[in-house]
Every structure is written in structure tokens, then in C-alpha cells.
C-alpha positions as MATLAB code, in Angstrom:
seq = 'MGRISLQEFTLLSTLWTGIFCNYVCYSIIAPFFPQLARKKGLNAVEYSMVFGAYSIAQVIFSMIAGKFLTKIGPKFIVIAGLFITGGATVIFGCLEKSPHGRIFLALSIGIRMVEGAGFAVYLTSVLAIVVKTFPTNPGYYVGLTETVVTIGMITGPVLGSFLYVASRIDRSKL';
ca = [
     -18.263    2.959   -9.059;
     -21.338    4.905   -7.413;
     -21.578    6.871   -3.878;
     -20.170    4.601   -0.439;
     -20.864    5.164    2.860;
     -18.910    7.544    5.441;
     -18.340    3.357    6.727;
     -17.677    1.865    3.691;
     -15.484    5.400    2.967;
     -13.683    4.473    6.965;
     -13.347    0.862    6.492;
     -11.259    1.209    2.770;
      -9.153    3.934    4.704;
      -8.237    2.381    7.332;
      -7.503   -0.809    4.827;
      -5.428    0.405    2.315;
      -3.575    2.362    5.148;
      -2.289   -1.000    6.725;
      -1.440   -1.813    3.134;
       0.227    1.158    2.242;
       2.210    1.464    5.561;
       2.994   -2.834    4.965;
       4.541   -2.306    1.377;
       6.669    0.984    2.258;
       8.220   -1.289    5.140;
       8.540   -4.346    2.361;
      10.278   -2.200    0.454;
      11.915    0.389    2.558;
      15.214   -1.522    2.669;
      15.918   -2.167   -0.688;
      18.547    1.592   -1.019;
      20.006    0.092    2.004;
      20.104   -3.412    3.130;
      22.506   -4.663    0.398;
      25.604   -2.374    2.062;
      24.121   -3.762    5.866;
      24.488   -7.014    4.495;
      27.404   -6.821    2.836;
      28.905   -5.026    6.247;
      27.434   -8.223    8.226;
      30.023  -10.728    5.643;
      27.581  -11.634    3.081;
      27.542  -11.735   -0.596;
      25.180  -10.478   -3.106;
      22.827  -14.167   -3.509;
      22.846  -14.431    0.429;
      20.857  -11.397    1.176;
      19.099  -11.405   -2.385;
      17.639  -14.607   -0.439;
      16.083  -12.302    2.385;
      14.295  -10.000    0.042;
      12.667  -13.723   -1.821;
      12.071  -14.684    1.708;
       9.027  -12.301    2.461;
       7.642  -13.226   -1.130;
       8.211  -16.788   -0.128;
       6.407  -16.723    3.376;
       3.532  -14.655    1.469;
       2.626  -17.309   -0.861;
       2.127  -19.865    1.656;
       0.573  -18.190    3.920;
      -1.863  -16.330    1.927;
      -3.311  -19.972    1.070;
      -3.504  -20.885    5.034;
      -5.347  -17.637    5.973;
      -7.700  -18.239    2.795;
      -8.368  -21.966    4.288;
      -9.427  -20.236    7.492;
     -10.914  -17.435    6.850;
     -14.294  -17.893    7.504;
     -13.232  -20.554   10.456;
     -11.401  -17.426   12.362;
     -13.013  -14.780   11.101;
     -11.528  -11.854    9.130;
     -11.220   -9.311   11.683;
      -9.017  -11.228   13.903;
      -6.974  -12.019   10.858;
      -6.870   -8.281    9.843;
      -5.471   -7.520   13.751;
      -3.279  -10.416   14.281;
      -1.591   -9.983   10.497;
      -0.546   -6.381   11.425;
       0.743   -6.812   15.061;
       2.875   -9.717   13.468;
       4.076   -7.451   10.546;
       4.717   -4.532   12.561;
       6.580   -6.850   15.536;
       8.883   -8.141   12.656;
       9.382   -4.447   11.027;
      10.703   -3.398   14.316;
      12.735   -6.339   14.939;
      14.168   -6.224   11.611;
      15.096   -2.558   11.994;
      17.778   -4.095   14.997;
      19.114   -6.281   13.029;
      22.444   -3.669   12.906;
      23.224   -4.625   16.048;
      22.829   -8.544   15.488;
      26.002  -10.696   14.531;
      28.029  -10.956   11.329;
      27.658  -14.077    9.229;
      25.174  -17.131    9.252;
      23.575  -15.786   12.079;
      23.297  -12.395   10.441;
      21.483  -14.186    7.263;
      19.951  -16.988    9.430;
      17.856  -13.830   11.202;
      17.588  -11.721    8.588;
      15.304  -14.523    6.981;
      14.119  -15.680    9.585;
      12.478  -12.181   10.607;
      10.919  -11.470    6.866;
       9.669  -14.801    6.461;
       7.464  -14.017    9.265;
       6.871  -10.321    8.324;
       5.802  -11.644    4.904;
       3.432  -14.066    6.447;
       2.030  -11.338    8.828;
       1.230   -9.280    5.887;
       0.028  -12.380    3.534;
      -2.437  -12.962    6.431;
      -3.845   -9.158    6.390;
      -3.756   -8.389    2.817;
      -5.855  -12.061    1.963;
      -8.418  -10.746    4.789;
      -8.468   -7.316    3.436;
      -9.709   -8.569    0.031;
     -11.980  -10.964    1.359;
     -13.592   -7.645    3.177;
     -13.748   -6.063   -0.116;
     -15.060   -8.508   -1.628;
     -17.655   -8.694    1.189;
     -18.125   -5.128    1.581;
     -18.585   -4.174   -2.664;
     -20.563   -7.429   -3.680;
     -21.673   -5.443   -6.584;
     -18.398   -4.302   -7.995;
     -15.663   -6.234   -6.331;
     -13.435   -6.257   -8.888;
     -13.160   -2.067   -8.997;
     -12.485   -1.844   -5.069;
     -10.074   -4.980   -5.309;
      -8.263   -3.082   -8.305;
      -7.989   -0.013   -6.248;
      -6.555   -2.005   -3.673;
      -4.011   -3.294   -6.063;
      -3.147    0.383   -6.589;
      -2.357    1.180   -3.188;
       0.178   -1.705   -3.129;
       2.098   -0.117   -5.738;
       1.843    3.331   -4.599;
       3.102    1.399   -1.483;
       6.098   -0.268   -3.086;
       7.305    2.877   -5.398;
       7.111    5.032   -2.360;
       9.055    2.444   -0.021;
      12.435    3.070   -1.765;
      12.119    6.588   -2.404;
      11.936    6.984    1.250;
      14.379    4.549    1.939;
      16.851    6.074   -0.396;
      15.782    9.549    1.575;
      16.156    8.610    5.424;
      19.698    6.834    4.641;
      21.013    9.503    2.833;
      19.916   11.850    5.868;
      21.429    9.295    8.314;
      24.471    9.670    6.960;
      24.739   13.644    7.173;
      27.346   15.256    9.100;
      25.261   17.265   11.241;
      28.156   18.675   12.987;
      28.765   20.267    9.559;
      25.257   22.264   10.136;
];
């Protein structure tokens, strides 16, 4: 690995924090979204499409980000990706207030696609920055980046379960 400078450490920490938070937000809905979707009138096939919409958007927008990365610049794409993902995540959190049925399904799929698109451009830019910053050993740092992805995906459902259970506690009995 070798030693890295404080600036490189700060860069990696910042980028990895964004990746971790994004993948927590990606996977945090797993424990409770199916129950909400059923209450809103969706069946298992329909709410499964909501989970898949994120990944479909990632496939499409990763390629688009890769194509325009050198023209737009990774710094702008990183910031835009985080902004898009964060905004979509907040809006997704408001879906409980949306109408039932097909409107809920359309909003859920649309918002998750925007969230997936935002994260796809963010992750594509991060990987380009990591490779450029560490040209002598990019595989090691890309591997560490993928480790952060996995940790975020593991943490999300656990945190989601905890928050879901905590929201169901009858506080009047405490």
C-alpha cells in the first residue's frame, strides 16, 4: 500500500463517506418498504420493481457518466451526483404520504431511478478520481472502495430494521 498523504487520506475519507451513506440509503428500505408497499396496495412483483429500478438506473447512468466524465469533470459530477441522490432520498422518505395504488408505484419507481442515477454518476466519478489519484496501485484503492460499498449495503438493512422497530415502540408505556 505505501504511505499516503494527508490530502489523499482526506480525499478518500470524503469519497468513501459518500459511498457508504449512499449504499446505506440504497439498502435501508429493505426491512420496511414491503410492508408500506402492501399497505399502499402493491403486490410483491410491483414492489420488487421498485428495488430493481435503482439498479437499472445505475446501469444506464454509469455509462452516460463515463462518457461525459472528461468533458464535464469529475468534481462537478461528484457534487451533482450527491445532490441528486440526497434529494431523491428525502423525497422517497415522503412517499408514505402519497396516494395508494398505481400513483404510489409510479412515484416509487421514478424516485428510485433518480436516486440510482445520482449514485451511478457519483460512483463512476469516484472510481475515476481514485484511479487518477493512485496511478501506481489503483486496484488496491478500487478494492477498498468496493469494500466500503459492501459495508454500506450490510449496514443499511440493519439500521433500517432498528429504526423501523424503534418507530413502532409505544412511547406512552415507557
